[in-house]
Every structure is written in structure tokens, then in C-alpha cells.
């Protein structure tokens, strides 16, 4: 890239501590930006999914791995920035504990879902397709369960750590189930870049984003201090724990088993008739 030419990148990410932690270096430009000017577009993940699907207007955006099944023609996946559950992931909660819970326990039940294109929804359908989905904003799901509006809630983000304090019981961890079933980690979200930017720009920005994540990991406390503003009431200890769950070595580089988990997820979705056609995942190289 010509060093005198500024490349403007609109980067969509969700208002969550893990995303904010990765963006700390971009927000304050504490690393050399290498000719890029990054503008943050902050929306919840399902809104970013739908925005990418509608017109692919953002040059770079976070999306659910499920959503990528419908975006592969326009976007490639950056190897850095993935949110991957290692034997943990979205959880199913209820008002009462159920030690005998299995796939039959949710047949015909009403379940609050945080979005049609979320990976949580795809993974739950792979687990069991026969339930009534009720689509509710992710931050309203636990209230819907407590109020009896639904039988179960599919919880993502910090609710994975705070559900017990809300008086709810975890009956299923989809990341744990996925690992037991496949032996692989569960990729939940990735950061993608528009293919029409060209291979050089795609590669250079991918490397810059990797530097941003590495910078935050090396300067953890100031990055956590920046991220906690998006924690929706998380205390510093839980903020640190949540960021640690989803920003780690796998976020710096998705790795071969992360790639394998991503491919297996979309393949299983296709085999179950959830995703309409096979998906070829293109990674930035």
C-alpha cells in the first residue's frame, strides 16, 4: 500500500467486552495504523449479521459463524478475531434445574432465541430442531424466562456468567455438547473483510487487526479498563473472566482445529437442512 494513501475501513463490532478489548489499540491508535483509518460501527451481532446480508456495506464486520453461510460470496474470513468456545459456549437456561435434561426435553417447547443468524441458534438446531423459536433481543432473554414467557432461554454474551445471579439454571452448554460430539472447539463469531478490497488490502488489514489483538493481550489492564464500559454491569472480575473466555490465543490465530470446527459447524447445518447449500469458507491469506 502507498504510505501516503489513507485507506478508510468501517469496522462493525458488537457492544461487548470481548470485541471492545480487541479494538483497544484501534480506538486509541496505540499501534502504527499503517495507512488505515478505522471507523467503529457498534451494533449488536444480529444487526451486524443482517446488515452484512442486506448490502455488505461495511468493509469489515463481525458476524456470526452461522451468518457466514450466506455471506461467503462477498466476504472472506480473517484468521484473527474469532470468538471460539473451548468446551463452553451459548447456554440454555430455565427457571428450574433438570438433572435428566436431554434433546427430548425441549421438543415442542418455547425457547427465547437471540437471532435467526446467530451461531447459538444454529447449534441448538443441530442439537434438536423440534422446538418453538421465539426471537428476542439477547439482553431481554433472561427476563423472558423468569417471567414465564418462554420455557427456556438461549443465552449468549455475559449472561453465560450472570444467569445464576438472576435465579436461572443452566441445563445445557452447547459448547460442551459440541466438543463431546465432535472433539472440536465451537467457533461462534468471526471477523470478515469484503473481497472487493483486493487481496493485498485484505491481507494487510488482517495483519493489522492481529497486531491490535496482540497489543491488548500484552497491555491487558488498560484494554480491560476500556472494555468494561461495554460490560452491561459486569464487575471487573467477571469482565476479566468473560474477556479471557473469548479473547485468547485462538483469537490471535484461529488455528487448524478452529478452522475444522467452523467447517464442521456449517457442514452439520447443511446436513440437517438448516443451511440451504454447502459452504466453502475462504480465509484471508
XYZ file of C-alpha atoms in Angstrom:
285
model
C 0.000 0.000 0.000
C 1.172 3.513 -0.792
C 2.062 5.002 2.608
C 0.566 8.387 1.657
C -2.807 6.908 0.779
C -5.224 6.545 3.693
C -7.452 3.503 3.481
C -10.771 4.056 5.257
C -12.244 0.979 6.890
C -15.639 0.873 8.585
C -15.444 -1.969 11.104
C -18.663 -3.284 12.580
C -18.463 -4.876 16.000
C -20.806 -5.593 18.861
C -21.021 -3.628 22.137
C -19.466 -6.419 24.171
C -16.344 -6.527 26.347
C -14.542 -9.103 24.216
C -14.955 -7.114 20.995
C -14.045 -3.861 22.739
C -10.927 -5.475 24.224
C -9.721 -6.417 20.736
C -10.343 -2.860 19.497
C -8.498 -1.035 22.261
C -5.448 -0.327 20.064
C -7.667 0.888 17.212
C -9.727 3.129 19.490
C -6.658 4.979 20.772
C -4.349 4.257 17.827
C -1.699 2.927 20.184
C -0.144 0.908 17.346
C 1.040 2.144 13.927
C -2.082 2.120 11.735
C -0.101 1.506 8.519
C -2.173 3.838 6.376
C -5.558 2.634 7.633
C -8.200 4.816 9.269
C -10.708 2.702 11.176
C -14.213 3.932 11.956
C -16.126 1.903 14.528
C -19.717 0.879 13.819
C -21.165 -0.558 17.016
C -24.327 -2.679 16.782
C -25.497 -5.957 18.292
C -24.351 -9.059 16.440
C -27.700 -9.911 14.865
C -27.972 -6.372 13.463
C -24.465 -6.736 12.007
C -25.451 -10.103 10.522
C -28.497 -8.590 8.853
C -26.577 -5.521 7.688
C -23.928 -7.672 6.007
C -26.594 -9.849 4.427
C -28.590 -6.889 3.135
C -25.931 -4.899 1.301
C -22.409 -5.743 2.562
C -21.819 -2.012 3.092
C -19.182 -2.366 5.831
C -15.685 -3.136 4.644
C -15.021 -5.255 7.741
C -17.505 -6.615 10.243
C -18.013 -9.112 12.994
C -20.593 -11.735 12.048
C -21.875 -14.973 13.480
C -20.319 -18.103 12.007
C -23.874 -19.134 11.088
C -24.375 -15.903 9.127
C -21.217 -16.514 7.103
C -23.060 -19.328 5.316
C -24.975 -16.575 3.495
C -22.067 -14.134 3.078
C -19.294 -16.281 1.613
C -19.673 -14.767 -1.861
C -18.865 -11.243 -0.619
C -16.653 -11.670 2.452
C -13.544 -13.644 3.411
C -12.734 -14.647 6.988
C -9.794 -13.024 8.771
C -7.721 -15.520 10.739
C -7.668 -13.189 13.737
C -10.621 -12.042 15.799
C -12.635 -15.255 16.055
C -14.657 -15.955 19.201
C -14.259 -19.656 19.906
C -15.633 -21.709 22.767
C -13.276 -24.372 24.097
C -15.720 -26.813 25.740
C -18.041 -23.888 26.513
C -20.400 -21.687 24.556
C -24.001 -20.454 24.488
C -26.105 -21.945 27.249
C -29.730 -22.950 27.625
C -31.302 -21.765 30.879
C -34.588 -22.446 32.616
C -36.389 -21.474 35.801
C -35.810 -24.909 37.331
C -32.890 -27.320 37.415
C -33.130 -30.505 35.334
C -30.547 -33.199 36.002
C -32.083 -35.509 33.377
C -32.063 -32.935 30.561
C -31.540 -34.260 27.028
C -32.559 -33.410 23.459
C -36.113 -34.628 24.106
C -36.531 -32.134 26.959
C -37.022 -29.207 24.569
C -39.270 -30.874 21.977
C -42.213 -28.574 21.331
C -41.044 -26.083 23.964
C -40.891 -22.307 23.563
C -37.292 -21.115 23.546
C -36.122 -17.496 23.500
C -33.529 -17.101 20.730
C -31.177 -14.090 20.284
C -31.422 -14.016 16.469
C -32.080 -16.168 13.413
C -28.495 -15.948 12.154
C -26.718 -16.438 15.466
C -24.423 -19.427 15.809
C -26.193 -20.215 19.073
C -29.435 -20.795 17.145
C -27.722 -22.931 14.503
C -26.006 -25.079 17.135
C -29.224 -25.551 19.113
C -30.996 -26.687 15.939
C -28.207 -29.192 15.276
C -28.798 -30.462 18.828
C -32.605 -30.585 18.399
C -34.749 -28.996 15.670
C -38.174 -29.613 17.191
C -38.916 -26.550 19.312
C -40.748 -23.228 19.035
C -38.294 -20.384 18.476
C -39.252 -17.005 19.924
C -36.856 -14.317 18.709
C -35.996 -11.804 21.424
C -33.111 -9.313 21.792
C -30.266 -11.074 23.594
C -30.373 -8.768 26.619
C -34.092 -9.496 27.226
C -33.874 -13.289 27.141
C -33.307 -13.979 30.831
C -36.245 -11.729 31.742
C -38.444 -13.669 29.300
C -37.502 -16.912 31.056
C -38.021 -15.503 34.553
C -41.428 -14.107 33.603
C -42.561 -17.441 32.158
C -42.994 -16.090 28.641
C -40.826 -18.972 27.365
C -39.781 -22.364 28.718
C -36.066 -21.916 28.044
C -33.702 -19.140 27.020
C -30.668 -19.415 24.757
C -28.130 -17.141 26.431
C -25.076 -15.566 24.818
C -22.547 -12.933 25.912
C -22.110 -12.137 29.598
C -25.338 -13.925 30.548
C -23.245 -17.086 30.401
C -21.624 -15.857 33.641
C -24.504 -13.991 35.303
C -27.527 -16.286 34.815
C -27.211 -17.881 38.260
C -27.390 -14.484 39.957
C -30.674 -13.994 38.090
C -32.035 -17.164 39.678
C -31.820 -19.238 36.495
C -30.402 -22.716 35.961
C -28.114 -23.891 33.175
C -29.478 -27.084 31.626
C -27.200 -27.263 28.563
C -23.881 -25.792 27.471
C -23.798 -26.045 23.688
C -20.033 -25.621 23.520
C -19.548 -28.508 25.915
C -22.034 -30.673 23.982
C -20.358 -29.760 20.686
C -16.937 -30.793 21.976
C -18.286 -34.069 23.349
C -19.928 -34.765 19.981
C -17.184 -33.644 17.584
C -13.993 -33.295 19.628
C -13.664 -29.773 18.220
C -13.950 -26.237 19.592
C -17.113 -24.283 18.740
C -16.458 -21.139 16.646
C -19.189 -18.618 17.414
C -18.199 -15.428 15.635
C -15.595 -14.279 13.144
C -14.440 -11.009 11.638
C -14.808 -10.842 7.878
C -13.490 -8.491 5.208
C -15.003 -7.629 1.847
C -13.375 -9.419 -1.058
C -13.684 -6.432 -3.389
C -10.990 -4.614 -1.386
C -8.436 -6.842 -3.083
C -6.089 -9.466 -1.701
C -3.331 -7.030 -0.683
C -5.614 -4.798 1.384
C -7.345 -7.832 2.875
C -4.031 -9.331 3.942
C -2.583 -6.054 5.282
C -5.651 -5.225 7.331
C -5.821 -8.775 8.646
C -2.257 -8.426 9.925
C -3.041 -5.021 11.456
C -6.039 -6.437 13.309
C -3.872 -9.276 14.601
C -1.443 -6.645 15.946
C -4.343 -4.887 17.675
C -5.378 -8.077 19.472
C -1.795 -8.904 20.451
C -1.367 -5.352 21.777
C -4.425 -5.741 24.017
C -3.196 -9.074 25.346
C 0.193 -7.512 26.157
C -1.433 -4.440 27.757
C -4.273 -6.323 29.391
C -5.300 -3.957 32.180
C -5.771 -0.766 30.131
C -7.550 -2.819 27.477
C -9.842 -4.290 30.156
C -10.489 -0.804 31.535
C -11.584 0.247 28.049
C -13.677 -2.890 27.520
C -15.638 -2.736 30.771
C -17.725 0.187 29.521
C -19.449 -2.389 27.305
C -19.898 -4.900 30.127
C -23.536 -4.126 30.956
C -22.947 -4.203 34.690
C -20.131 -6.760 34.838
C -17.770 -6.169 37.731
C -14.027 -6.053 36.930
C -13.502 -9.696 37.937
C -16.287 -11.019 35.685
C -15.244 -8.647 32.901
C -11.739 -10.137 33.026
C -13.156 -13.677 33.057
C -15.501 -13.056 30.131
C -12.786 -11.429 28.019
C -10.498 -14.348 28.828
C -13.120 -16.797 27.570
C -13.297 -15.227 24.132
C -10.017 -13.348 23.589
C -7.067 -15.710 23.774
C -4.524 -17.473 21.575
C -7.329 -18.753 19.334
C -8.412 -15.164 18.765
C -4.934 -14.195 17.633
C -4.913 -17.113 15.185
C -7.937 -19.355 14.608
C -5.740 -22.442 14.198
C -6.337 -25.667 12.313
C -8.828 -27.093 14.809
C -10.672 -23.760 14.884
C -10.967 -23.911 11.106
C -12.067 -27.539 11.362
C -14.716 -26.619 13.932
C -16.029 -23.855 11.669
C -16.245 -26.178 8.651
C -17.872 -28.929 10.699
C -20.457 -26.485 12.069
C -21.567 -25.364 8.613
C -21.426 -28.921 7.260
C -23.671 -30.172 10.074
C -26.040 -27.272 9.445
C -26.271 -28.285 5.799
C -26.756 -31.981 6.592
C -29.601 -31.106 8.979
C -31.313 -28.979 6.321
C -30.788 -25.742 8.250
C -28.314 -24.214 5.780
C -29.552 -24.485 2.165
C -26.285 -25.329 0.401
C -22.701 -26.395 1.168
C -20.426 -23.508 2.143
C -16.800 -23.042 1.142
C -15.052 -20.919 3.769
C -12.424 -18.559 2.350
C -9.748 -17.420 4.789
C -7.591 -14.356 4.164
C -4.054 -15.407 3.275
